[in-house]
Coordinates of C-alpha atoms and ligand atoms in Angstrom, one line a residue:
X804 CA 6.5 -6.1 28.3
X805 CA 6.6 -7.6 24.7
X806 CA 9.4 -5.2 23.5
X807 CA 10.9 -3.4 26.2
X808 CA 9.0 -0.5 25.1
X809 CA 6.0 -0.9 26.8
X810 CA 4.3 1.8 28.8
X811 CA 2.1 0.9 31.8
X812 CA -0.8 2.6 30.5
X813 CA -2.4 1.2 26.9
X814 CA -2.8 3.6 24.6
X815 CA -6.1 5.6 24.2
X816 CA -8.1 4.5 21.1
X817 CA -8.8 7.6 18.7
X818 CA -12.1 6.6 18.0
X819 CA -12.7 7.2 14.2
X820 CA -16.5 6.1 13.7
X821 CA -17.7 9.0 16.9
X822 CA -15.4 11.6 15.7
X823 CA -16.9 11.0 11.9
X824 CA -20.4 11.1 13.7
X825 CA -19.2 14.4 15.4
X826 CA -18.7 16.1 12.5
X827 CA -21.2 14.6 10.3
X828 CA -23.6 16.5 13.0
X829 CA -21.8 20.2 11.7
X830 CA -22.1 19.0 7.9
X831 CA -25.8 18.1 8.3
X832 CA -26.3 21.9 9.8
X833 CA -24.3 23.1 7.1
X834 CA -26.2 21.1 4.2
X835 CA -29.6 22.4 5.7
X836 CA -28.5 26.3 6.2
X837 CA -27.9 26.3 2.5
X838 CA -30.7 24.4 1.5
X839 CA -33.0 26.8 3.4
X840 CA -31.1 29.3 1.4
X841 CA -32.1 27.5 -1.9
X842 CA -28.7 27.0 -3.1
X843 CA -27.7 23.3 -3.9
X844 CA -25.2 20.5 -2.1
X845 CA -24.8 18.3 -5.1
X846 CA -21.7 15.2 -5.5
X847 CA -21.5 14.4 -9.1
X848 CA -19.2 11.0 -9.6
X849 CA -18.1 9.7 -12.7
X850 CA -18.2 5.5 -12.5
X851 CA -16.9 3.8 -15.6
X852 CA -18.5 0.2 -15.5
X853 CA -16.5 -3.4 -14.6
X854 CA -14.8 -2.7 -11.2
X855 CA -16.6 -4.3 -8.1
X856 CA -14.9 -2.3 -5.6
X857 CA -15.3 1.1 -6.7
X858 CA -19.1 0.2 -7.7
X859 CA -19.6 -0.9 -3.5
X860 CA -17.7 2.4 -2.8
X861 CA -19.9 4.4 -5.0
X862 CA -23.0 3.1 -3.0
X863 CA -21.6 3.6 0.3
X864 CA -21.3 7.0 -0.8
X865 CA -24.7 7.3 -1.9
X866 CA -25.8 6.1 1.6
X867 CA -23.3 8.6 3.2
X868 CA -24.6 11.7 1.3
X869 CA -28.6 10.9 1.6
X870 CA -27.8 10.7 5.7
X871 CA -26.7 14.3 5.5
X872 CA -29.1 15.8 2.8
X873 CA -26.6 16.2 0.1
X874 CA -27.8 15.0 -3.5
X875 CA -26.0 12.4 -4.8
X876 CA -25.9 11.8 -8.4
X877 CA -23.7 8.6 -9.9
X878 CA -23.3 8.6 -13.8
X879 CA -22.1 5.3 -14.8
X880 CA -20.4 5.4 -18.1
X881 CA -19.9 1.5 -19.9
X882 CA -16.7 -0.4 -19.4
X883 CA -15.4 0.5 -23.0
X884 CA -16.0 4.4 -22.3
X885 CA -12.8 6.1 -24.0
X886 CA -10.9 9.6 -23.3
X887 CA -13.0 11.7 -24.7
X888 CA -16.1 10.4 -23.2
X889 CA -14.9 10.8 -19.7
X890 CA -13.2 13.9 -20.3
X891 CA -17.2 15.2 -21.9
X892 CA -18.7 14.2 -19.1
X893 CA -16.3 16.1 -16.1
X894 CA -16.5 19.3 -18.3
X895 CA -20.4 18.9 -18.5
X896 CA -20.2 18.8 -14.8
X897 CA -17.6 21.5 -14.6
X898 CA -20.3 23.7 -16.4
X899 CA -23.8 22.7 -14.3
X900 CA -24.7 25.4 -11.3
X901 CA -26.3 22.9 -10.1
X902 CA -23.3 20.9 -9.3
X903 CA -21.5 21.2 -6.2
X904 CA -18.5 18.8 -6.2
X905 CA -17.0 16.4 -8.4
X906 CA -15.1 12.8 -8.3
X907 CA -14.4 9.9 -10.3
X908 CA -14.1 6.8 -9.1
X909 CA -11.0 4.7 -10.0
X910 CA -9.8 3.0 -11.8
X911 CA -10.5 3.9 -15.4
X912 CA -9.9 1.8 -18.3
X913 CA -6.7 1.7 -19.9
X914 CA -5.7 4.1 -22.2
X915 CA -7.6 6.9 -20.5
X916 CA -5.1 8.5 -18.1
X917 CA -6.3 9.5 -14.8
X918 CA -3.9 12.0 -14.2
X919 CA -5.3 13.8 -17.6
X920 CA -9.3 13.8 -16.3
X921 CA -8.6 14.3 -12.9
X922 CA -6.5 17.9 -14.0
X923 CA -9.9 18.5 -15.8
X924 CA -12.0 18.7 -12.7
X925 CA -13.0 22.5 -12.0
X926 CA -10.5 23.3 -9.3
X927 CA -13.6 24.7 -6.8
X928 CA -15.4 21.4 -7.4
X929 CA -12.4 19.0 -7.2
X930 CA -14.1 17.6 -3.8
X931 CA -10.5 15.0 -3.7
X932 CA -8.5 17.0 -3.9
X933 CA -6.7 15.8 -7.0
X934 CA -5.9 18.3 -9.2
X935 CA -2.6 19.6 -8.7
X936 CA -3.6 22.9 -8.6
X937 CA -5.1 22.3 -5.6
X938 CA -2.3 20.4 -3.8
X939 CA -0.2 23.6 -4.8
X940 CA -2.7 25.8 -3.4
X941 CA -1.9 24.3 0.3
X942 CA 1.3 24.4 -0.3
X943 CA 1.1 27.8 -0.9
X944 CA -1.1 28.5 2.3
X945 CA -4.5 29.2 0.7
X946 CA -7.6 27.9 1.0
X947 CA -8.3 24.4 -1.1
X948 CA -9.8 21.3 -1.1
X949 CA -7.1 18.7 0.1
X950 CA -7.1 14.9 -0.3
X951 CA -9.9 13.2 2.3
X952 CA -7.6 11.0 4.0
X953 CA -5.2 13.1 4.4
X954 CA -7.3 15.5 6.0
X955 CA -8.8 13.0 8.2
X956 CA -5.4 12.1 9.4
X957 CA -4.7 15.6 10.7
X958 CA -7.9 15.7 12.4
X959 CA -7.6 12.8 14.3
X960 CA -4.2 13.8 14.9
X961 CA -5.8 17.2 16.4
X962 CA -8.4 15.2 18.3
X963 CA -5.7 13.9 20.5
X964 CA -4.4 17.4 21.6
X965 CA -0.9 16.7 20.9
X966 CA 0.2 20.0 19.2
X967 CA 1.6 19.7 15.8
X968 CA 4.1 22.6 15.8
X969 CA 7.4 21.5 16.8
X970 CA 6.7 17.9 17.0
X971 CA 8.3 15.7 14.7
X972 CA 6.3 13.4 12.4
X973 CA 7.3 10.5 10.3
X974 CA 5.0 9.2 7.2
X975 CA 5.7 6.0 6.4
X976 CA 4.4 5.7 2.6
X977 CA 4.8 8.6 0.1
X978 CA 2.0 7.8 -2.5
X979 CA 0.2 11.0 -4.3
X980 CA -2.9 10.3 -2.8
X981 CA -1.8 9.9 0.8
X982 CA 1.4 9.6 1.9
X983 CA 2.8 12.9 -0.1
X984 CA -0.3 15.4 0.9
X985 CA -0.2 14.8 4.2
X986 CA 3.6 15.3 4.5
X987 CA 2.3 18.8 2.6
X988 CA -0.3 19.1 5.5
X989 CA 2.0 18.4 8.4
X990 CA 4.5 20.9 7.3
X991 CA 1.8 23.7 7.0
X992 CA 1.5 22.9 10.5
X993 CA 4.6 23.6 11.6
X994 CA 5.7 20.1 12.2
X995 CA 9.2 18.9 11.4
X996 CA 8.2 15.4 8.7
X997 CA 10.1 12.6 7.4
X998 CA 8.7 11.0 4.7
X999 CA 9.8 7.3 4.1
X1000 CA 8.9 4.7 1.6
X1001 CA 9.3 1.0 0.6
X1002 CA 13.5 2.5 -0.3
X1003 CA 13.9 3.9 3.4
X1004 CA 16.8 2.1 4.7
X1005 CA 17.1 1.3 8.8
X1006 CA 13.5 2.4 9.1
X1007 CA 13.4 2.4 12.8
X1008 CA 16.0 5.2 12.8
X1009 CA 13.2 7.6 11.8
X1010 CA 9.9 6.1 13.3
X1011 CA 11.4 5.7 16.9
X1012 CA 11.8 9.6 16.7
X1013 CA 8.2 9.7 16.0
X1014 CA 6.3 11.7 18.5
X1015 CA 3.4 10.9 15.5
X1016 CA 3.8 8.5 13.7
X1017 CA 1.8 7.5 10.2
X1018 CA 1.4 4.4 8.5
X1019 CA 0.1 4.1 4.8
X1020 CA 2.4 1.7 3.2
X1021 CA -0.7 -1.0 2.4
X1022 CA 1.6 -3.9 4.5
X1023 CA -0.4 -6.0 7.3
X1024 CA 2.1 -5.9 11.0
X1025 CA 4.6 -3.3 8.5
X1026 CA 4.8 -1.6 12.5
X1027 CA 5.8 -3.4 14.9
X1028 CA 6.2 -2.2 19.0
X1029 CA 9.8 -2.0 18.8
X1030 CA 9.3 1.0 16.3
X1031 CA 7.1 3.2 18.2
X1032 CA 8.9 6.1 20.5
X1033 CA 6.5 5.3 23.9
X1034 CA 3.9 7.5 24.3
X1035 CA 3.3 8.5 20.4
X1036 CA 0.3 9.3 18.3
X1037 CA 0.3 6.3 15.6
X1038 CA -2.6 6.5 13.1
X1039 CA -3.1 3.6 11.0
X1040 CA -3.9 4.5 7.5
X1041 CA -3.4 0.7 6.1
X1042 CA -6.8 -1.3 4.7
X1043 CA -5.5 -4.7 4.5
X1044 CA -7.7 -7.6 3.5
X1045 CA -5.9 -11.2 5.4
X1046 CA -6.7 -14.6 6.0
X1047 CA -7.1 -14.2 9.8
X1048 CA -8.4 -17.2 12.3
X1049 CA -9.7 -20.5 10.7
X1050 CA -9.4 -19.1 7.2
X1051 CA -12.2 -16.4 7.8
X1052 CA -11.0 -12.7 5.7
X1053 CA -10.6 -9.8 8.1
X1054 CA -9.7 -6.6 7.6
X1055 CA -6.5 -4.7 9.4
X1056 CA -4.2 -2.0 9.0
X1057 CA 0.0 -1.6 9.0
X1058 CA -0.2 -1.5 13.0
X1059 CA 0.6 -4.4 14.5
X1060 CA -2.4 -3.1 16.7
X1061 CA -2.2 -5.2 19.8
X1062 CA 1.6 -4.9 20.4
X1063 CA 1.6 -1.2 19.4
X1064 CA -1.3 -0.6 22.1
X1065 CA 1.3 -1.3 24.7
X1066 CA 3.6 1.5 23.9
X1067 CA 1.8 4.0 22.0
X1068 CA 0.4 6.9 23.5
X1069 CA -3.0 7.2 21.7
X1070 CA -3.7 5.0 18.5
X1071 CA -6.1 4.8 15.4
X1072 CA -8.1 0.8 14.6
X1073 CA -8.5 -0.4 11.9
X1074 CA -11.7 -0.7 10.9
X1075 CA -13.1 2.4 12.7
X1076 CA -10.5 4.6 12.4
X1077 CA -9.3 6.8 9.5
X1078 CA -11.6 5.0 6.6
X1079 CA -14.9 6.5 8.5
X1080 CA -13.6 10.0 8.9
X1081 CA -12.3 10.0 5.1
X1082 CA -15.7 9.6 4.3
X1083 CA -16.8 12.2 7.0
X1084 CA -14.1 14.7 5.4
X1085 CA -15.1 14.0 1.6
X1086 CA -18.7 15.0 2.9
X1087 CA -17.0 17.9 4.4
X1088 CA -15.4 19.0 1.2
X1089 CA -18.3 19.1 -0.6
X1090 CA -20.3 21.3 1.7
X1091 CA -16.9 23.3 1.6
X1092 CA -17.2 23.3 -2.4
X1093 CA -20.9 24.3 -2.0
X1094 CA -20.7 27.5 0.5
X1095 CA -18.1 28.6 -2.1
Ligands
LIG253 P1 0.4 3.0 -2.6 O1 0.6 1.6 -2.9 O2 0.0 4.0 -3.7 O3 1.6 3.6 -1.9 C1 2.3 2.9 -0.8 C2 3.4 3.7 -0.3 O4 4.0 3.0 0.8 C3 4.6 4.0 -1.3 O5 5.1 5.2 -1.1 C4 5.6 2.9 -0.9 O6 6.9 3.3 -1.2 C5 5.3 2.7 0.6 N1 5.7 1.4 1.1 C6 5.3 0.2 0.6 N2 5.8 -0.8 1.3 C7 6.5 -0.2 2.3 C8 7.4 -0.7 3.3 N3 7.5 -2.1 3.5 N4 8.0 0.1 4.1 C9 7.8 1.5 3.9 N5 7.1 2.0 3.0 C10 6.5 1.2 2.1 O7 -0.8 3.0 -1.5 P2 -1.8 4.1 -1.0 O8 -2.9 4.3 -2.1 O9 -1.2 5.3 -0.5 O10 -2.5 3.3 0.2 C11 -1.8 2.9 1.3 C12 -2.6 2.1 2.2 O11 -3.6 3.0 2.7 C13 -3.4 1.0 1.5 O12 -3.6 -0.1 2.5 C14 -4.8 1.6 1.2 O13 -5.8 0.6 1.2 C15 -4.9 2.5 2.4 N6 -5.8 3.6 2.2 C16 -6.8 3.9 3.1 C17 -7.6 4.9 3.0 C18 -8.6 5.2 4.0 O14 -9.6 5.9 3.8 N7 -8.5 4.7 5.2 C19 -7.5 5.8 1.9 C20 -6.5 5.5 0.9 C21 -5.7 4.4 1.1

């Protein structure tokens, strides 16, 4: 017993890389039923030249979408590409039949405002779920195309069996891209949310209550044992890169993983948790995006 806290049992590890492949078995069926119908699965992204990252995301996704038959096409614009160029290009791909879902990669070069190109993006291709209109749309309880990660969260969440309605769930992190949508999500399912953030005084107060519990604050061990209620769902959303063992760089989440596998009931790794079904759910979305 680290904390007191501990449960006898460890918790059950919700398995993110063979729930992805689950699904990614659906989306493949999906891809090919329109295909055979002659209509196209297409992801455009827009990739402005200069930052590594995105340009190692942008080929994983490449690799993602040729697995499951959707067309990938990645139109890298230079590093000094301005407003207007970016703007062109989404509206071009707004326009094209052809094109099933949009993105663009982050992060653009100063002076061109993301929040501007990504309102641009043709609500029905918006495969991110970043223009507000669509955000708006859940909240108003119709069909939209929400934020990947968020969406994965949920559907881990579901893949446990714990019921969302009438539990409570705490969110720690509020950003726009996670933290806030899936408070949006949560409360279309009935759940009763606390959203906290890097201000939240006494933490513990709120995450102890936690029947599911949330973490994307982007802090390695930001959750400790002592602030898991035993027996909760806790789904790590942290990607943290860390000095581990003998100087070698690891990867891990905001779960103090090892500790919080003592108390929790069932609990997401990290790696192999939530970053492979955001990619299954971004696949999702634009299969979504196509059938409409
Ligand atoms: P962000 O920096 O935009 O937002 C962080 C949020 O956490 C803010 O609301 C902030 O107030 C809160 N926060 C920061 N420190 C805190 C603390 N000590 N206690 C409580 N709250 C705190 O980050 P983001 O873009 O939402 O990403 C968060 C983490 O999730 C990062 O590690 C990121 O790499 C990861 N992420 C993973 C995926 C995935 O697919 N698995 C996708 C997106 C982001």
């Amino acid at each position: 017993m680290t904390h007191g806290y501990a449960t006898d049992m460890a918790a059950q590890i919700i398995d993110g890389k063979a729930l992805a492949n689950r699904y990614k078995e659906t989306i493949r069926k999906r891809v090919q039923a329109l295909r055979d119908q002659d209509r196209s699965v297409r992801l455009d992204a827009i990739l402005v030249e200069g930052d590594s990252s995105a340009g190692i995301y942008a080929k994983n996704q490449a690799r993602s979408c040729d697995e499951l038959g959707i067309k990938y096409v990645l139109h890298e614009l230079a590093s000094d590409a301005g407003y207007d160029e970016v703007a062109g290009r989404v509206l071009l791909l707004n326009a094209d039949e052809d094109v099933s879902a949009i993105m663009v990669h982050l992060p653009l070069p100063s002076g061109v405002e993301e929040d501007k190109i990504q309102s641009l993006i043709a609500v029905e291709k918006d495969v991110e779920g970043v223009n507000p209109a669509n955000i708006g749309n859940v909240v108003y309880g119709r069909r939209s195309l929400v934020p990947c990660t968020a969406l994965a969260v949920i559907e881990m969440i579901e893949s446990t069996g714990v019921k969302l309605r009438g539990s409570i769930c705490v969110c720690v992190g509020a950003s726009r891209i996670v933290g806030k949508p899936l408070a949006v999500l949560l409360m279309q399912a009935d759940a009763t949310v606390i959203s906290t953030n890097v201000h939240t005084v006494d933490r513990h107060n709120f995450t102890r209550h936690a029947d599911v519990l949330v973490c994307a604050a982007g802090v390695p061990g930001l959750i400790t044992a002592d602030l898991v209620k035993p027996g909760a769902v806790v789904i790590d959303v942290g990607i943290n890169r860390i000095k581990g063992k003998e100087g070698k760089s690891m990867t891990v989440g905001d779960v103090a993983f090892e500790d919080v596998k003592k108390v929790a009931g069932y609990l997401s790794p990290v790696p192999g948790g939530v970053g492979p079904m955001t990619v299954a759910m971004m696949m999702r979305n634009t299969v979504d995006a196509a059938e409409r």
